[in-house]
Amino acid sequence: MILRLFLLVGSMVISLSFTEKMTPDNSQEDKGFNMEKDLLLGQFDCKTDVDDLHTVAAFVTLFSNSRFKTVNYHAVAGTYGIQEGLYVPPNPLFELAFGDNWTDAHNNVAAAVNQVKSFVKSTFDQQGDVWIAEAGQSDFTASLIKAVHADFPDINTLERIHVVQHSDWNEEVTSPESLAFVKKHSDYIKIPDGNAVGNGTPGFRDPEFDNWNAYISEPKLIEIWERAIEISDAHNGKEGRYNNEAILAGGLDFSDLSEVCWILGIQDIKDATEFFNLYSN
């Protein structure tokens, strides 16, 4: 009887010990975005697809919602890789959408890295992590991580910088050296493509969704959406740029927002209609 009791207690201890070891490693909540301390970087390549412009409008719409108004974020334009094609000039939209809370990497990458690095340092100083939504390629991210290594060698970027990518094409037109570096030196997370519905992330590309203005009433957001659509329509498929058929049809494509939704833990949103039902004002 004593032997049986000993074996039973021993089994319970082993089971409890195993559970305690496994739970932290498998808890997304423990590893998730901390709205009190973390920084979210929205990095937009704007080359050569115009979908980034729609994503910017959806990005601001999401962070205008009361649930996410306290999120610390910063936007970066021109974070493209080695793809061919012309840039889609987004500055009027970024100025309207973000005010001073954005950085232009298209005109001066080195200066942009230096500026963004200062925001990253402030985040690390308050024990926060950096989450990067790659609405484009990872070349800028590689430069940023290298700058962090040079200036803050005590920071373990593998644990403190999280990079979320949803697109095979974005990976293919990132310089191979930069992609390999980012995968090695950050918490690199590849999620299902935000262009499709029902694959585990929101599907935000819809050629038939054209009634966004039925959901938005706040004048500033209306202006942002109108500017995003105006600029994207003016450049879509023009001068050899990628022809986004969903946008050409009069619909929306803010597929890159799927990464932001994953970071914030709202990746169960189905599509554009559900997004506007949940998070428009």
mmCIF file of N, CA and C in Angstrom, residues 155-231:
data_model
loop_
_atom_site.group_PDB
_atom_site.id
_atom_site.type_symbol
_atom_site.label_atom_id
_atom_site.label_comp_id
_atom_site.label_asym_id
_atom_site.label_seq_id
_atom_site.Cartn_x
_atom_site.Cartn_y
_atom_site.Cartn_z
ATOM 1 N N ILE A 155 21.271 43.642 -26.434
ATOM 2 C CA ILE A 155 19.892 43.271 -26.772
ATOM 3 C C ILE A 155 19.874 41.985 -27.584
ATOM 4 N N ASN A 156 19.107 41.015 -27.139
ATOM 5 C CA ASN A 156 18.930 39.762 -27.870
ATOM 6 C C ASN A 156 17.773 39.948 -28.853
ATOM 7 N N THR A 157 18.096 40.291 -30.092
ATOM 8 C CA THR A 157 17.047 40.582 -31.076
ATOM 9 C C THR A 157 16.230 39.344 -31.434
ATOM 10 N N LEU A 158 16.795 38.181 -31.226
ATOM 11 C CA LEU A 158 16.056 36.952 -31.509
ATOM 12 C C LEU A 158 14.836 36.825 -30.602
ATOM 13 N N GLU A 159 14.920 37.432 -29.438
ATOM 14 C CA GLU A 159 13.812 37.379 -28.486
ATOM 15 C C GLU A 159 13.009 38.674 -28.438
ATOM 16 N N ARG A 160 13.630 39.802 -28.810
ATOM 17 C CA ARG A 160 12.990 41.093 -28.572
ATOM 18 C C ARG A 160 12.410 41.740 -29.827
ATOM 19 N N ILE A 161 12.780 41.251 -31.014
ATOM 20 C CA ILE A 161 12.224 41.779 -32.261
ATOM 21 C C ILE A 161 11.462 40.663 -32.971
ATOM 22 N N HIS A 162 10.167 40.877 -33.171
ATOM 23 C CA HIS A 162 9.289 39.883 -33.795
ATOM 24 C C HIS A 162 8.872 40.395 -35.172
ATOM 25 N N VAL A 163 9.104 39.620 -36.197
ATOM 26 C CA VAL A 163 8.810 40.019 -37.569
ATOM 27 C C VAL A 163 7.711 39.114 -38.114
ATOM 28 N N VAL A 164 6.635 39.709 -38.613
ATOM 29 C CA VAL A 164 5.503 38.938 -39.132
ATOM 30 C C VAL A 164 5.369 39.197 -40.627
ATOM 31 N N GLN A 165 5.409 38.119 -41.395
ATOM 32 C CA GLN A 165 5.331 38.182 -42.855
ATOM 33 C C GLN A 165 4.223 37.245 -43.330
ATOM 34 N N HIS A 166 3.451 37.687 -44.339
ATOM 35 C CA HIS A 166 2.348 36.849 -44.833
ATOM 36 C C HIS A 166 2.503 36.447 -46.299
ATOM 37 N N SER A 167 3.474 36.987 -47.007
ATOM 38 C CA SER A 167 3.490 36.851 -48.464
ATOM 39 C C SER A 167 4.727 36.119 -48.972
ATOM 40 N N ASP A 168 4.508 35.062 -49.758
ATOM 41 C CA ASP A 168 5.628 34.367 -50.412
ATOM 42 C C ASP A 168 6.357 35.314 -51.360
ATOM 43 N N TRP A 169 5.596 36.133 -52.083
ATOM 44 C CA TRP A 169 6.215 37.054 -53.048
ATOM 45 C C TRP A 169 7.114 38.064 -52.351
ATOM 46 N N ASN A 170 6.659 38.575 -51.213
ATOM 47 C CA ASN A 170 7.501 39.507 -50.469
ATOM 48 C C ASN A 170 8.836 38.864 -50.090
ATOM 49 N N GLU A 171 8.802 37.607 -49.710
ATOM 50 C CA GLU A 171 10.049 36.913 -49.379
ATOM 51 C C GLU A 171 10.924 36.735 -50.620
ATOM 52 N N GLU A 172 10.279 36.441 -51.744
ATOM 53 C CA GLU A 172 11.036 36.178 -52.974
ATOM 54 C C GLU A 172 11.762 37.412 -53.494
ATOM 55 N N VAL A 173 11.209 38.604 -53.222
ATOM 56 C CA VAL A 173 11.857 39.827 -53.707
ATOM 57 C C VAL A 173 12.547 40.610 -52.584
ATOM 58 N N THR A 174 12.760 39.950 -51.466
ATOM 59 C CA THR A 174 13.716 40.441 -50.471
ATOM 60 C C THR A 174 15.081 39.923 -50.892
ATOM 61 N N SER A 175 16.120 40.718 -50.751
ATOM 62 C CA SER A 175 17.445 40.206 -51.095
ATOM 63 C C SER A 175 17.721 38.974 -50.240
ATOM 64 N N PRO A 176 18.241 37.892 -50.830
ATOM 65 C CA PRO A 176 18.448 36.649 -50.078
ATOM 66 C C PRO A 176 19.271 36.847 -48.809
ATOM 67 N N GLU A 177 20.278 37.716 -48.885
ATOM 68 C CA GLU A 177 21.115 37.951 -47.705
ATOM 69 C C GLU A 177 20.304 38.586 -46.580
ATOM 70 N N SER A 178 19.461 39.552 -46.929
ATOM 71 C CA SER A 178 18.656 40.226 -45.911
ATOM 72 C C SER A 178 17.638 39.278 -45.290
ATOM 73 N N LEU A 179 16.978 38.469 -46.127
ATOM 74 C CA LEU A 179 15.982 37.538 -45.608
ATOM 75 C C LEU A 179 16.624 36.528 -44.662
ATOM 76 N N ALA A 180 17.772 35.988 -45.056
ATOM 77 C CA ALA A 180 18.474 35.020 -44.206
ATOM 78 C C ALA A 180 18.879 35.668 -42.887
ATOM 79 N N PHE A 181 19.346 36.907 -42.951
ATOM 80 C CA PHE A 181 19.782 37.608 -41.739
ATOM 81 C C PHE A 181 18.614 37.827 -40.788
ATOM 82 N N VAL A 182 17.473 38.292 -41.322
ATOM 83 C CA VAL A 182 16.310 38.560 -40.485
ATOM 84 C C VAL A 182 15.785 37.271 -39.861
ATOM 85 N N LYS A 183 15.751 36.193 -40.627
ATOM 86 C CA LYS A 183 15.283 34.915 -40.085
ATOM 87 C C LYS A 183 16.215 34.401 -38.986
ATOM 88 N N LYS A 184 17.489 34.709 -39.089
ATOM 89 C CA LYS A 184 18.464 34.237 -38.105
ATOM 90 C C LYS A 184 18.470 35.091 -36.846
ATOM 91 N N HIS A 185 18.204 36.379 -36.987
ATOM 92 C CA HIS A 185 18.416 37.306 -35.870
ATOM 93 C C HIS A 185 17.136 37.935 -35.326
ATOM 94 N N SER A 186 15.977 37.414 -35.707
ATOM 95 C CA SER A 186 14.720 37.887 -35.129
ATOM 96 C C SER A 186 13.793 36.697 -34.915
ATOM 97 N N ASP A 187 12.719 36.955 -34.195
ATOM 98 C CA ASP A 187 11.643 35.975 -34.057
ATOM 99 C C ASP A 187 10.777 36.123 -35.308
ATOM 100 N N TYR A 188 11.134 35.379 -36.355
ATOM 101 C CA TYR A 188 10.497 35.527 -37.672
ATOM 102 C C TYR A 188 9.292 34.602 -37.752
ATOM 103 N N ILE A 189 8.127 35.185 -38.034
ATOM 104 C CA ILE A 189 6.869 34.439 -38.020
ATOM 105 C C ILE A 189 6.199 34.560 -39.381
ATOM 106 N N LYS A 190 6.007 33.444 -40.053
ATOM 107 C CA LYS A 190 5.321 33.426 -41.350
ATOM 108 C C LYS A 190 3.885 32.962 -41.129
ATOM 109 N N ILE A 191 2.932 33.797 -41.525
ATOM 110 C CA ILE A 191 1.525 33.469 -41.343
ATOM 111 C C ILE A 191 0.872 33.260 -42.711
ATOM 112 N N PRO A 192 -0.320 32.637 -42.765
ATOM 113 C CA PRO A 192 -1.008 32.450 -44.044
ATOM 114 C C PRO A 192 -1.325 33.777 -44.729
ATOM 115 N N ASP A 193 -1.393 33.735 -46.042
ATOM 116 C CA ASP A 193 -1.540 34.920 -46.884
ATOM 117 C C ASP A 193 -2.866 35.646 -46.638
ATOM 118 N N GLY A 194 -2.775 36.958 -46.435
ATOM 119 C CA GLY A 194 -3.957 37.772 -46.173
ATOM 120 C C GLY A 194 -4.800 38.077 -47.391
ATOM 121 N N ASN A 195 -4.415 37.551 -48.551
ATOM 122 C CA ASN A 195 -5.223 37.736 -49.752
ATOM 123 C C ASN A 195 -6.357 36.720 -49.867
ATOM 124 N N ALA A 196 -6.310 35.668 -49.043
ATOM 125 C CA ALA A 196 -7.280 34.582 -49.143
ATOM 126 C C ALA A 196 -8.127 34.499 -47.880
ATOM 127 N N VAL A 197 -9.363 34.032 -48.039
ATOM 128 C CA VAL A 197 -10.288 33.855 -46.921
ATOM 129 C C VAL A 197 -10.256 32.403 -46.460
ATOM 130 N N GLY A 198 -10.289 32.208 -45.145
ATOM 131 C CA GLY A 198 -10.447 30.869 -44.600
ATOM 132 C C GLY A 198 -9.171 30.069 -44.434
ATOM 133 N N ASN A 199 -8.033 30.731 -44.400
ATOM 134 C CA ASN A 199 -6.766 29.992 -44.273
ATOM 135 C C ASN A 199 -6.091 30.196 -42.915
ATOM 136 N N GLY A 200 -6.803 30.825 -41.975
ATOM 137 C CA GLY A 200 -6.223 31.045 -40.653
ATOM 138 C C GLY A 200 -5.904 32.485 -40.343
ATOM 139 N N THR A 201 -5.935 33.341 -41.360
ATOM 140 C CA THR A 201 -5.809 34.786 -41.146
ATOM 141 C C THR A 201 -6.929 35.472 -41.925
ATOM 142 N N PRO A 202 -7.198 36.749 -41.632
ATOM 143 C CA PRO A 202 -8.241 37.451 -42.384
ATOM 144 C C PRO A 202 -7.923 37.544 -43.874
ATOM 145 N N GLY A 203 -8.949 37.488 -44.688
ATOM 146 C CA GLY A 203 -8.800 37.694 -46.125
ATOM 147 C C GLY A 203 -9.314 39.069 -46.495
ATOM 148 N N PHE A 204 -8.405 40.007 -46.716
ATOM 149 C CA PHE A 204 -8.783 41.402 -46.891
ATOM 150 C C PHE A 204 -8.651 41.889 -48.335
ATOM 151 N N ARG A 205 -8.708 40.994 -49.281
ATOM 152 C CA ARG A 205 -8.705 41.376 -50.702
ATOM 153 C C ARG A 205 -10.056 40.984 -51.291
ATOM 154 N N ASP A 206 -10.861 41.992 -51.655
ATOM 155 C CA ASP A 206 -12.219 41.710 -52.105
ATOM 156 C C ASP A 206 -12.584 42.655 -53.247
ATOM 157 N N PRO A 207 -12.650 42.152 -54.484
ATOM 158 C CA PRO A 207 -12.966 43.009 -55.630
ATOM 159 C C PRO A 207 -14.403 43.529 -55.612
ATOM 160 N N GLU A 208 -15.256 42.942 -54.784
ATOM 161 C CA GLU A 208 -16.666 43.330 -54.770
ATOM 162 C C GLU A 208 -17.017 44.252 -53.607
ATOM 163 N N PHE A 209 -16.086 44.443 -52.688
ATOM 164 C CA PHE A 209 -16.390 45.295 -51.535
ATOM 165 C C PHE A 209 -16.111 46.750 -51.900
ATOM 166 N N ASP A 210 -17.177 47.515 -52.092
ATOM 167 C CA ASP A 210 -17.012 48.900 -52.525
ATOM 168 C C ASP A 210 -17.826 49.886 -51.684
ATOM 169 N N ASN A 211 -18.395 49.407 -50.586
ATOM 170 C CA ASN A 211 -19.261 50.285 -49.779
ATOM 171 C C ASN A 211 -18.651 50.585 -48.411
ATOM 172 N N TRP A 212 -17.331 50.796 -48.365
ATOM 173 C CA TRP A 212 -16.666 51.122 -47.107
ATOM 174 C C TRP A 212 -17.277 52.354 -46.454
ATOM 175 N N ASN A 213 -17.739 53.294 -47.286
ATOM 176 C CA ASN A 213 -18.270 54.551 -46.743
ATOM 177 C C ASN A 213 -19.614 54.371 -46.042
ATOM 178 N N ALA A 214 -20.195 53.185 -46.141
ATOM 179 C CA ALA A 214 -21.412 52.907 -45.382
ATOM 180 C C ALA A 214 -21.093 52.602 -43.920
ATOM 181 N N TYR A 215 -19.830 52.327 -43.641
ATOM 182 C CA TYR A 215 -19.409 51.967 -42.291
ATOM 183 C C TYR A 215 -18.656 53.099 -41.583
ATOM 184 N N ILE A 216 -18.025 53.979 -42.335
ATOM 185 C CA ILE A 216 -17.179 55.023 -41.755
ATOM 186 C C ILE A 216 -17.950 56.337 -41.677
ATOM 187 N N SER A 217 -17.960 56.936 -40.483
ATOM 188 C CA SER A 217 -18.643 58.218 -40.316
ATOM 189 C C SER A 217 -17.717 59.322 -39.831
ATOM 190 N N GLU A 218 -16.580 58.969 -39.254
ATOM 191 C CA GLU A 218 -15.654 59.969 -38.732
ATOM 192 C C GLU A 218 -14.997 60.702 -39.896
ATOM 193 N N PRO A 219 -15.118 62.028 -39.958
ATOM 194 C CA PRO A 219 -14.661 62.781 -41.136
ATOM 195 C C PRO A 219 -13.192 62.550 -41.494
ATOM 196 N N LYS A 220 -12.312 62.464 -40.505
ATOM 197 C CA LYS A 220 -10.892 62.282 -40.806
ATOM 198 C C LYS A 220 -10.653 60.923 -41.454
ATOM 199 N N LEU A 221 -11.315 59.885 -40.983
ATOM 200 C CA LEU A 221 -11.166 58.556 -41.580
ATOM 201 C C LEU A 221 -11.736 58.524 -43.004
ATOM 202 N N ILE A 222 -12.832 59.205 -43.220
ATOM 203 C CA ILE A 222 -13.395 59.291 -44.576
ATOM 204 C C ILE A 222 -12.379 59.928 -45.520
ATOM 205 N N GLU A 223 -11.755 60.999 -45.054
ATOM 206 C CA GLU A 223 -10.761 61.679 -45.869
ATOM 207 C C GLU A 223 -9.564 60.775 -46.164
ATOM 208 N N ILE A 224 -9.151 60.006 -45.174
ATOM 209 C CA ILE A 224 -8.011 59.093 -45.362
ATOM 210 C C ILE A 224 -8.356 58.021 -46.388
ATOM 211 N N TRP A 225 -9.531 57.417 -46.268
ATOM 212 C CA TRP A 225 -9.928 56.391 -47.236
ATOM 213 C C TRP A 225 -10.058 56.976 -48.649
ATOM 214 N N GLU A 226 -10.628 58.154 -48.750
ATOM 215 C CA GLU A 226 -10.771 58.779 -50.068
ATOM 216 C C GLU A 226 -9.404 59.071 -50.685
ATOM 217 N N ARG A 227 -8.461 59.538 -49.871
ATOM 218 C CA ARG A 227 -7.120 59.820 -50.391
ATOM 219 C C ARG A 227 -6.409 58.529 -50.808
ATOM 220 N N ALA A 228 -6.549 57.489 -49.995
ATOM 221 C CA ALA A 228 -5.921 56.202 -50.320
ATOM 222 C C ALA A 228 -6.444 55.656 -51.642
ATOM 223 N N ILE A 229 -7.748 55.726 -51.835
ATOM 224 C CA ILE A 229 -8.355 55.214 -53.070
ATOM 225 C C ILE A 229 -7.983 56.093 -54.254
ATOM 226 N N GLU A 230 -7.942 57.388 -54.037
ATOM 227 C CA GLU A 230 -7.576 58.311 -55.119
ATOM 228 C C GLU A 230 -6.160 58.041 -55.633
ATOM 229 N N ILE A 231 -5.201 57.905 -54.716
ATOM 230 C CA ILE A 231 -3.806 57.684 -55.120
ATOM 231 C C ILE A 231 -3.631 56.299 -55.724
#
